[in-house]
Amino acid sequence: MKFSEAWLREWVNPEISSEELQHQITMAGLEVDGVEAVAGEFTKIIIGEVVECGSHPDADKLQVTKINVGGDELIDIVCGAKNCRLGLKVAVAMVGAVLPGDFKIKKAKLRGQPSFGMLCSESELGMAESAEGILELPLDAPIGLSVREYLNLDDVTIDVDLTANRADCLGIAGLAREVGVLNSMSATEPTWDNVAVSIDTEVAINLQAPEACPRYLGRVIKGINQDVTTPLWMVEKLRRCGVRSVDAIVDITQYVLLEFGHPMHAFDLAKLDGGIEVRLANQDEKLTLLDGKEVKLNSDTLVIADQSKALAMAGIFGGQDSGVQAQTTDIFLESAFFAPLAIAGRARSYGLHTDASHRYERGVDPTLQTKAIERATQLLVEICGGQVGPITEAVSEENLPVQATISLRRHKLDRLIGHVVEDARVTEILTQLGCVVTFSDDTWTVVAPTYRFDMEIEEDLIEEVARVYGYNNIPNIAPQAALTMPVHNESVLTLSKIRNVLVNREFNEAITYSFVDPDKQLKLHPEADALILPHPISKDMSAMRVSLLTGLLESVSKNQKRQQPRVRLFETGLRFVKDENAENGINQQAMLSGVIIGNLHDQHWDIESRNVDFFDLKADLESVLDLCVDGVSFEFKAEKHSALHPGQSAAIYRDGKNIGYIGALHPNHMKPFAIKGTPIVFEVELEAISTRQLPAAGDISKYPANHRDLAFVVDKKIDAGKVLKFIEKIGGTQLVGLNLFDVYEGQGVIEGCKSLAIGLILQDTTRTLEEQEIVDSVKAIVEAVSAEFNASLRE
């Protein structure tokens, strides 16, 4: 909003400079966006009176004038303005005057006639971009007085960028209140005598949409003189606020808009058909606006109508057919409160934005209508004359906004501001803002003023106190916080570490739906009792998954259909299993699942191409299990699974508990999922691998290590892993390394048996081992393995 500083200072005039005022406003949250002088820089421009005015003898468009500037002699000036006439008060640039742009006035001759100055227009004084003639001053303007002094041109237009919640400052009254509060002063409103009612003509008002318009006032004024010119003082105030003068009636409604922030509208009384109806528009009802544009109204648009037609878009734009024209003598003056939600967005939906809609959609004081209409009436009668009828009011009290009552607690005010503002100062600030305040038990009970729609909660009041108290008055104190070390369990294995391992092994993370195709899931897990949704998105998403495998296999199929034969995916998520002991009868268990298919490596000329197998995925999974630093607790056992190929499947155990499975997908399941090739899959419980064994620090031996290799011949059915675990168990503290480096079957080995080549590393941290000690340790291991597994040393 643009406003004149001089106009503001008529209401409240703190003893601070213009720059200080601008800074004060900005720091209070009403950001100053720009400042402009209301006129250009000029000197020696004074008020004069045209006492003679005649045609130039040698030029049809020029006039020769004699101007009284209050001196001993009249001044001859040649003027080309059409509006120059006898008795006119004008702005005279004397010889030696300097106009904006450093234009100096000198004595001159125009077509043979001497001219000792110039009669100035608004544009020549920097008051307007263009002008049709010279500036016409009021007839009572004192001759000889400086124009700058008379028009108070040592003024600036200040443009403030208001936030949407500060609609109360969209008028001089609101800005003056704000400046008054910031300077602990009271704003002085203009006073006037309300015009006495002289006629009894009324227009009936019917509120058909009281929620959108709970208050509507109207008044008939007859016998208005439309030929009068808007007073220069009003034109100037409008101009300095960025509003162009149109005619007296429009200028007066605009003046009240700028003065109090309250929009008003005037209708031509002769064009009204019966009473006023405030209603919602009929869908596609037509209305021609004041600018000549015809619009089709939507049914959610509030209109002011008479008995036969819509007259205006309420709170937005007037209609052409009911607008005041040059020949209008009788008007119906409107002053109303429209609910913000009834106006918000409506103007934009028609490609419009007006001063009225800008204010109404943000909120107008619902108690201001009577004051506004009385002020506009006083100005109309004073400037245009006329006879005044009584004010007619229609109101729906239950739909008017209710003033918010808010509690402000002392401890919360101190905590959020970070500074203690004295009780009396807080009460003073809130009172100056227009609130009704009571204070008791460290709590302020505050009733917000009607013009502050933004005061609703406790934080709003705290913001107001801090803003008015002054952010610069709040000391800069660095916050103090006591740091408490959080409890961190290092044994917990985070999900991100598991993800990183798989990503580093060329897996991509997938996220699939928790809803799956019940038929496909049943093939994979025929024993599972899945939860069926009563209202599924679709049939193929009607069952809650009992395993992440179903979704991953669907993803493999989709990738293959898009010419991606090599797929490596993993997913973490919940499976949903019925469990009577669980809350709501459902056990939601976090799982980790993965699938690989296609070539082991990306295609490369130097790498042999082969499809992935069971052991490739087992190696990937073991890299995840290695994070637990407790390999001895995990065990893979060959077991059957309904989803996996017999002979290519294994169950995964930790400390004897089954935590998942791994293997190749059963051939019977390839066709339902439309998969080409054999995918290898795994699934484990996340909770079971979410803890790791913390490493224990030990001494590094400075003594030599001793390597011994043994080749045991055992039954073919005995797992090598069992042999290794047994040796690790009975090897003692001197056995620091154990490695299976070869498995052999064939010539030289008894049929039905296999050779396991195992490397042993023996070392002590306190001394060098003697040869006999090493021999004894190896002998003990050989005897124990031979007894446990009926093994023998390979010759």
PDB file of C-alpha atoms in Angstrom, residues 448-627:
ATOM      1  CA  ALA A 448      -8.656  -8.880  20.406  1.00  0.00           C
ATOM      2  CA  PRO A 449      -9.933  -5.760  18.608  1.00  0.00           C
ATOM      3  CA  THR A 450     -12.430  -6.219  15.800  1.00  0.00           C
ATOM      4  CA  TYR A 451      -9.970  -5.053  13.160  1.00  0.00           C
ATOM      5  CA  ARG A 452      -7.289  -7.627  14.045  1.00  0.00           C
ATOM      6  CA  PHE A 453      -8.367 -10.837  12.318  1.00  0.00           C
ATOM      7  CA  ASP A 454      -4.875 -12.254  12.822  1.00  0.00           C
ATOM      8  CA  MET A 455      -5.035 -12.384  16.616  1.00  0.00           C
ATOM      9  CA  GLU A 456      -6.303 -15.871  17.403  1.00  0.00           C
ATOM     10  CA  ILE A 457      -3.818 -17.779  19.553  1.00  0.00           C
ATOM     11  CA  GLU A 458      -1.299 -17.136  22.313  1.00  0.00           C
ATOM     12  CA  GLU A 459       1.652 -17.032  19.899  1.00  0.00           C
ATOM     13  CA  ASP A 460       0.001 -14.138  18.032  1.00  0.00           C
ATOM     14  CA  LEU A 461       0.068 -12.021  21.196  1.00  0.00           C
ATOM     15  CA  ILE A 462       3.683 -12.968  21.910  1.00  0.00           C
ATOM     16  CA  GLU A 463       4.621 -11.845  18.413  1.00  0.00           C
ATOM     17  CA  GLU A 464       2.846  -8.526  18.953  1.00  0.00           C
ATOM     18  CA  VAL A 465       4.592  -7.900  22.274  1.00  0.00           C
ATOM     19  CA  ALA A 466       8.020  -8.652  20.786  1.00  0.00           C
ATOM     20  CA  ARG A 467       7.299  -6.575  17.681  1.00  0.00           C
ATOM     21  CA  VAL A 468       6.133  -3.482  19.523  1.00  0.00           C
ATOM     22  CA  TYR A 469       8.683  -3.812  22.320  1.00  0.00           C
ATOM     23  CA  GLY A 470      11.297  -3.784  19.580  1.00  0.00           C
ATOM     24  CA  TYR A 471      13.452  -6.644  18.370  1.00  0.00           C
ATOM     25  CA  ASN A 472      16.502  -4.416  18.819  1.00  0.00           C
ATOM     26  CA  ASN A 473      15.605  -3.974  22.492  1.00  0.00           C
ATOM     27  CA  ILE A 474      15.822  -7.698  23.116  1.00  0.00           C
ATOM     28  CA  PRO A 475      19.445  -8.395  24.152  1.00  0.00           C
ATOM     29  CA  ASN A 476      21.545 -10.761  22.089  1.00  0.00           C
ATOM     30  CA  ILE A 477      22.151 -13.651  24.439  1.00  0.00           C
ATOM     31  CA  ALA A 478      23.579 -16.830  23.016  1.00  0.00           C
ATOM     32  CA  PRO A 479      21.356 -19.781  23.858  1.00  0.00           C
ATOM     33  CA  GLN A 480      22.638 -22.181  26.462  1.00  0.00           C
ATOM     34  CA  ALA A 481      21.959 -25.851  26.208  1.00  0.00           C
ATOM     35  CA  ALA A 482      23.219 -28.703  28.329  1.00  0.00           C
ATOM     36  CA  LEU A 483      24.455 -31.484  26.091  1.00  0.00           C
ATOM     37  CA  THR A 484      23.586 -34.983  27.205  1.00  0.00           C
ATOM     38  CA  MET A 485      25.281 -37.872  25.521  1.00  0.00           C
ATOM     39  CA  PRO A 486      22.571 -40.071  24.026  1.00  0.00           C
ATOM     40  CA  VAL A 487      22.421 -43.723  24.892  1.00  0.00           C
ATOM     41  CA  HIS A 488      24.010 -45.510  21.971  1.00  0.00           C
ATOM     42  CA  ASN A 489      24.047 -49.271  21.793  1.00  0.00           C
ATOM     43  CA  GLU A 490      26.986 -50.155  19.577  1.00  0.00           C
ATOM     44  CA  SER A 491      25.798 -53.722  19.244  1.00  0.00           C
ATOM     45  CA  VAL A 492      22.749 -52.605  17.258  1.00  0.00           C
ATOM     46  CA  LEU A 493      23.309 -53.064  13.520  1.00  0.00           C
ATOM     47  CA  THR A 494      21.627 -50.235  11.609  1.00  0.00           C
ATOM     48  CA  LEU A 495      19.611 -50.844   8.492  1.00  0.00           C
ATOM     49  CA  SER A 496      21.701 -48.347   6.526  1.00  0.00           C
ATOM     50  CA  LYS A 497      24.820 -50.499   6.985  1.00  0.00           C
ATOM     51  CA  ILE A 498      23.003 -53.542   5.657  1.00  0.00           C
ATOM     52  CA  ARG A 499      21.778 -51.552   2.690  1.00  0.00           C
ATOM     53  CA  ASN A 500      25.252 -50.201   1.966  1.00  0.00           C
ATOM     54  CA  VAL A 501      26.735 -53.712   1.842  1.00  0.00           C
ATOM     55  CA  LEU A 502      24.166 -54.901  -0.679  1.00  0.00           C
ATOM     56  CA  VAL A 503      24.409 -51.733  -2.771  1.00  0.00           C
ATOM     57  CA  ASN A 504      28.197 -52.139  -2.888  1.00  0.00           C
ATOM     58  CA  ARG A 505      27.603 -55.665  -4.214  1.00  0.00           C
ATOM     59  CA  GLU A 506      25.621 -54.238  -7.149  1.00  0.00           C
ATOM     60  CA  PHE A 507      22.135 -54.692  -5.684  1.00  0.00           C
ATOM     61  CA  ASN A 508      19.395 -52.116  -6.222  1.00  0.00           C
ATOM     62  CA  GLU A 509      16.874 -51.437  -3.468  1.00  0.00           C
ATOM     63  CA  ALA A 510      13.254 -52.057  -4.403  1.00  0.00           C
ATOM     64  CA  ILE A 511      10.075 -50.882  -2.693  1.00  0.00           C
ATOM     65  CA  THR A 512       7.028 -52.968  -3.523  1.00  0.00           C
ATOM     66  CA  TYR A 513       3.427 -52.894  -2.362  1.00  0.00           C
ATOM     67  CA  SER A 514       2.338 -54.602   0.848  1.00  0.00           C
ATOM     68  CA  PHE A 515      -0.677 -55.865  -1.132  1.00  0.00           C
ATOM     69  CA  VAL A 516      -0.069 -58.826  -3.463  1.00  0.00           C
ATOM     70  CA  ASP A 517      -1.872 -61.252  -5.729  1.00  0.00           C
ATOM     71  CA  PRO A 518      -3.333 -63.929  -3.401  1.00  0.00           C
ATOM     72  CA  ASP A 519      -3.078 -66.679  -6.075  1.00  0.00           C
ATOM     73  CA  LYS A 520       0.620 -66.100  -6.721  1.00  0.00           C
ATOM     74  CA  GLN A 521       1.367 -65.827  -3.007  1.00  0.00           C
ATOM     75  CA  LEU A 522      -0.483 -69.082  -2.350  1.00  0.00           C
ATOM     76  CA  LYS A 523       1.711 -70.915  -4.862  1.00  0.00           C
ATOM     77  CA  LEU A 524       4.863 -69.720  -3.083  1.00  0.00           C
ATOM     78  CA  HIS A 525       3.523 -70.208   0.450  1.00  0.00           C
ATOM     79  CA  PRO A 526       0.649 -72.736   0.363  1.00  0.00           C
ATOM     80  CA  GLU A 527       0.770 -73.064   4.151  1.00  0.00           C
ATOM     81  CA  ALA A 528       0.329 -69.326   4.787  1.00  0.00           C
ATOM     82  CA  ASP A 529      -3.021 -67.971   5.987  1.00  0.00           C
ATOM     83  CA  ALA A 530      -2.938 -64.511   4.396  1.00  0.00           C
ATOM     84  CA  LEU A 531      -5.101 -61.547   5.351  1.00  0.00           C
ATOM     85  CA  ILE A 532      -7.565 -60.719   2.573  1.00  0.00           C
ATOM     86  CA  LEU A 533      -8.650 -57.084   2.246  1.00  0.00           C
ATOM     87  CA  PRO A 534     -12.427 -56.484   2.248  1.00  0.00           C
ATOM     88  CA  HIS A 535     -12.132 -53.519  -0.144  1.00  0.00           C
ATOM     89  CA  PRO A 536      -8.943 -53.979  -2.205  1.00  0.00           C
ATOM     90  CA  ILE A 537      -7.601 -51.621  -4.864  1.00  0.00           C
ATOM     91  CA  SER A 538      -7.817 -54.518  -7.327  1.00  0.00           C
ATOM     92  CA  LYS A 539      -7.996 -58.307  -7.224  1.00  0.00           C
ATOM     93  CA  ASP A 540      -4.257 -58.706  -7.779  1.00  0.00           C
ATOM     94  CA  MET A 541      -3.631 -56.467  -4.734  1.00  0.00           C
ATOM     95  CA  SER A 542      -6.151 -57.992  -2.342  1.00  0.00           C
ATOM     96  CA  ALA A 543      -3.914 -59.973   0.037  1.00  0.00           C
ATOM     97  CA  MET A 544      -1.428 -58.723   2.634  1.00  0.00           C
ATOM     98  CA  ARG A 545       1.984 -60.186   1.926  1.00  0.00           C
ATOM     99  CA  VAL A 546       3.360 -62.970   4.122  1.00  0.00           C
ATOM    100  CA  SER A 547       6.735 -62.622   2.415  1.00  0.00           C
ATOM    101  CA  LEU A 548       8.586 -59.952   0.445  1.00  0.00           C
ATOM    102  CA  LEU A 549       9.403 -62.570  -2.188  1.00  0.00           C
ATOM    103  CA  THR A 550       6.143 -62.172  -4.128  1.00  0.00           C
ATOM    104  CA  GLY A 551       6.722 -58.473  -4.842  1.00  0.00           C
ATOM    105  CA  LEU A 552      10.388 -58.975  -5.740  1.00  0.00           C
ATOM    106  CA  LEU A 553       9.584 -61.718  -8.251  1.00  0.00           C
ATOM    107  CA  GLU A 554       6.991 -59.409  -9.845  1.00  0.00           C
ATOM    108  CA  SER A 555       9.749 -56.799 -10.146  1.00  0.00           C
ATOM    109  CA  VAL A 556      12.058 -59.326 -11.795  1.00  0.00           C
ATOM    110  CA  SER A 557       9.347 -60.128 -14.348  1.00  0.00           C
ATOM    111  CA  LYS A 558       8.774 -56.438 -15.129  1.00  0.00           C
ATOM    112  CA  ASN A 559      12.514 -55.850 -15.570  1.00  0.00           C
ATOM    113  CA  GLN A 560      12.841 -58.787 -17.950  1.00  0.00           C
ATOM    114  CA  LYS A 561       9.919 -57.509 -20.022  1.00  0.00           C
ATOM    115  CA  ARG A 562      11.871 -54.279 -20.402  1.00  0.00           C
ATOM    116  CA  GLN A 563      14.969 -56.058 -21.742  1.00  0.00           C
ATOM    117  CA  GLN A 564      16.846 -56.122 -18.425  1.00  0.00           C
ATOM    118  CA  PRO A 565      18.019 -59.753 -18.127  1.00  0.00           C
ATOM    119  CA  ARG A 566      20.496 -59.116 -15.286  1.00  0.00           C
ATOM    120  CA  VAL A 567      18.588 -58.194 -12.128  1.00  0.00           C
ATOM    121  CA  ARG A 568      19.899 -57.818  -8.562  1.00  0.00           C
ATOM    122  CA  LEU A 569      17.283 -56.496  -6.115  1.00  0.00           C
ATOM    123  CA  PHE A 570      16.812 -56.363  -2.362  1.00  0.00           C
ATOM    124  CA  GLU A 571      14.002 -55.002  -0.175  1.00  0.00           C
ATOM    125  CA  THR A 572      13.387 -54.334   3.487  1.00  0.00           C
ATOM    126  CA  GLY A 573       9.825 -54.166   4.723  1.00  0.00           C
ATOM    127  CA  LEU A 574       7.069 -55.722   6.791  1.00  0.00           C
ATOM    128  CA  ARG A 575       5.316 -59.006   6.293  1.00  0.00           C
ATOM    129  CA  PHE A 576       1.927 -59.610   7.869  1.00  0.00           C
ATOM    130  CA  VAL A 577       1.311 -62.942   9.581  1.00  0.00           C
ATOM    131  CA  LYS A 578      -1.723 -63.943  11.622  1.00  0.00           C
ATOM    132  CA  ASP A 579      -0.783 -64.435  15.267  1.00  0.00           C
ATOM    133  CA  GLU A 580      -3.279 -64.815  18.088  1.00  0.00           C
ATOM    134  CA  ASN A 581      -0.727 -63.637  20.631  1.00  0.00           C
ATOM    135  CA  ALA A 582       0.064 -60.411  18.738  1.00  0.00           C
ATOM    136  CA  GLU A 583      -1.778 -57.105  19.076  1.00  0.00           C
ATOM    137  CA  ASN A 584      -4.864 -57.072  16.841  1.00  0.00           C
ATOM    138  CA  GLY A 585      -4.035 -60.667  15.916  1.00  0.00           C
ATOM    139  CA  ILE A 586      -1.393 -59.639  13.344  1.00  0.00           C
ATOM    140  CA  ASN A 587       2.358 -59.968  13.664  1.00  0.00           C
ATOM    141  CA  GLN A 588       4.074 -57.305  11.564  1.00  0.00           C
ATOM    142  CA  GLN A 589       7.590 -58.613  11.088  1.00  0.00           C
ATOM    143  CA  ALA A 590      10.458 -56.713   9.450  1.00  0.00           C
ATOM    144  CA  MET A 591      12.216 -58.773   6.779  1.00  0.00           C
ATOM    145  CA  LEU A 592      15.187 -58.525   4.414  1.00  0.00           C
ATOM    146  CA  SER A 593      14.770 -60.226   1.066  1.00  0.00           C
ATOM    147  CA  GLY A 594      16.847 -60.396  -2.116  1.00  0.00           C
ATOM    148  CA  VAL A 595      16.838 -61.906  -5.593  1.00  0.00           C
ATOM    149  CA  ILE A 596      19.414 -62.290  -8.376  1.00  0.00           C
ATOM    150  CA  ILE A 597      19.039 -63.609 -11.925  1.00  0.00           C
ATOM    151  CA  GLY A 598      20.985 -63.461 -15.152  1.00  0.00           C
ATOM    152  CA  ASN A 599      24.739 -63.152 -15.609  1.00  0.00           C
ATOM    153  CA  LEU A 600      27.035 -62.996 -12.637  1.00  0.00           C
ATOM    154  CA  HIS A 601      28.803 -59.962 -14.153  1.00  0.00           C
ATOM    155  CA  ASP A 602      27.885 -57.318 -16.666  1.00  0.00           C
ATOM    156  CA  GLN A 603      28.830 -58.361 -20.177  1.00  0.00           C
ATOM    157  CA  HIS A 604      32.560 -57.853 -20.795  1.00  0.00           C
ATOM    158  CA  TRP A 605      34.924 -59.252 -23.404  1.00  0.00           C
ATOM    159  CA  ASP A 606      37.482 -60.265 -20.744  1.00  0.00           C
ATOM    160  CA  ILE A 607      35.095 -61.900 -18.259  1.00  0.00           C
ATOM    161  CA  GLU A 608      33.594 -65.317 -18.777  1.00  0.00           C
ATOM    162  CA  SER A 609      29.799 -65.175 -19.007  1.00  0.00           C
ATOM    163  CA  ARG A 610      27.869 -67.493 -16.692  1.00  0.00           C
ATOM    164  CA  ASN A 611      24.527 -67.408 -14.886  1.00  0.00           C
ATOM    165  CA  VAL A 612      24.330 -66.841 -11.155  1.00  0.00           C
ATOM    166  CA  ASP A 613      23.930 -69.858  -8.872  1.00  0.00           C
ATOM    167  CA  PHE A 614      23.105 -70.660  -5.266  1.00  0.00           C
ATOM    168  CA  PHE A 615      26.594 -69.941  -3.985  1.00  0.00           C
ATOM    169  CA  ASP A 616      26.742 -66.475  -5.575  1.00  0.00           C
ATOM    170  CA  LEU A 617      23.758 -65.285  -3.555  1.00  0.00           C
ATOM    171  CA  LYS A 618      25.012 -67.177  -0.512  1.00  0.00           C
ATOM    172  CA  ALA A 619      28.239 -65.152  -0.712  1.00  0.00           C
ATOM    173  CA  ASP A 620      26.237 -61.928  -0.914  1.00  0.00           C
ATOM    174  CA  LEU A 621      24.157 -62.911   2.087  1.00  0.00           C
ATOM    175  CA  GLU A 622      27.212 -63.984   4.060  1.00  0.00           C
ATOM    176  CA  SER A 623      28.723 -60.527   3.492  1.00  0.00           C
ATOM    177  CA  VAL A 624      25.661 -59.120   5.285  1.00  0.00           C
ATOM    178  CA  LEU A 625      25.887 -61.715   8.068  1.00  0.00           C
ATOM    179  CA  ASP A 626      29.578 -60.859   8.518  1.00  0.00           C
ATOM    180  CA  LEU A 627      28.445 -57.481   9.855  1.00  0.00           C
TER     181      LEU A 627
END
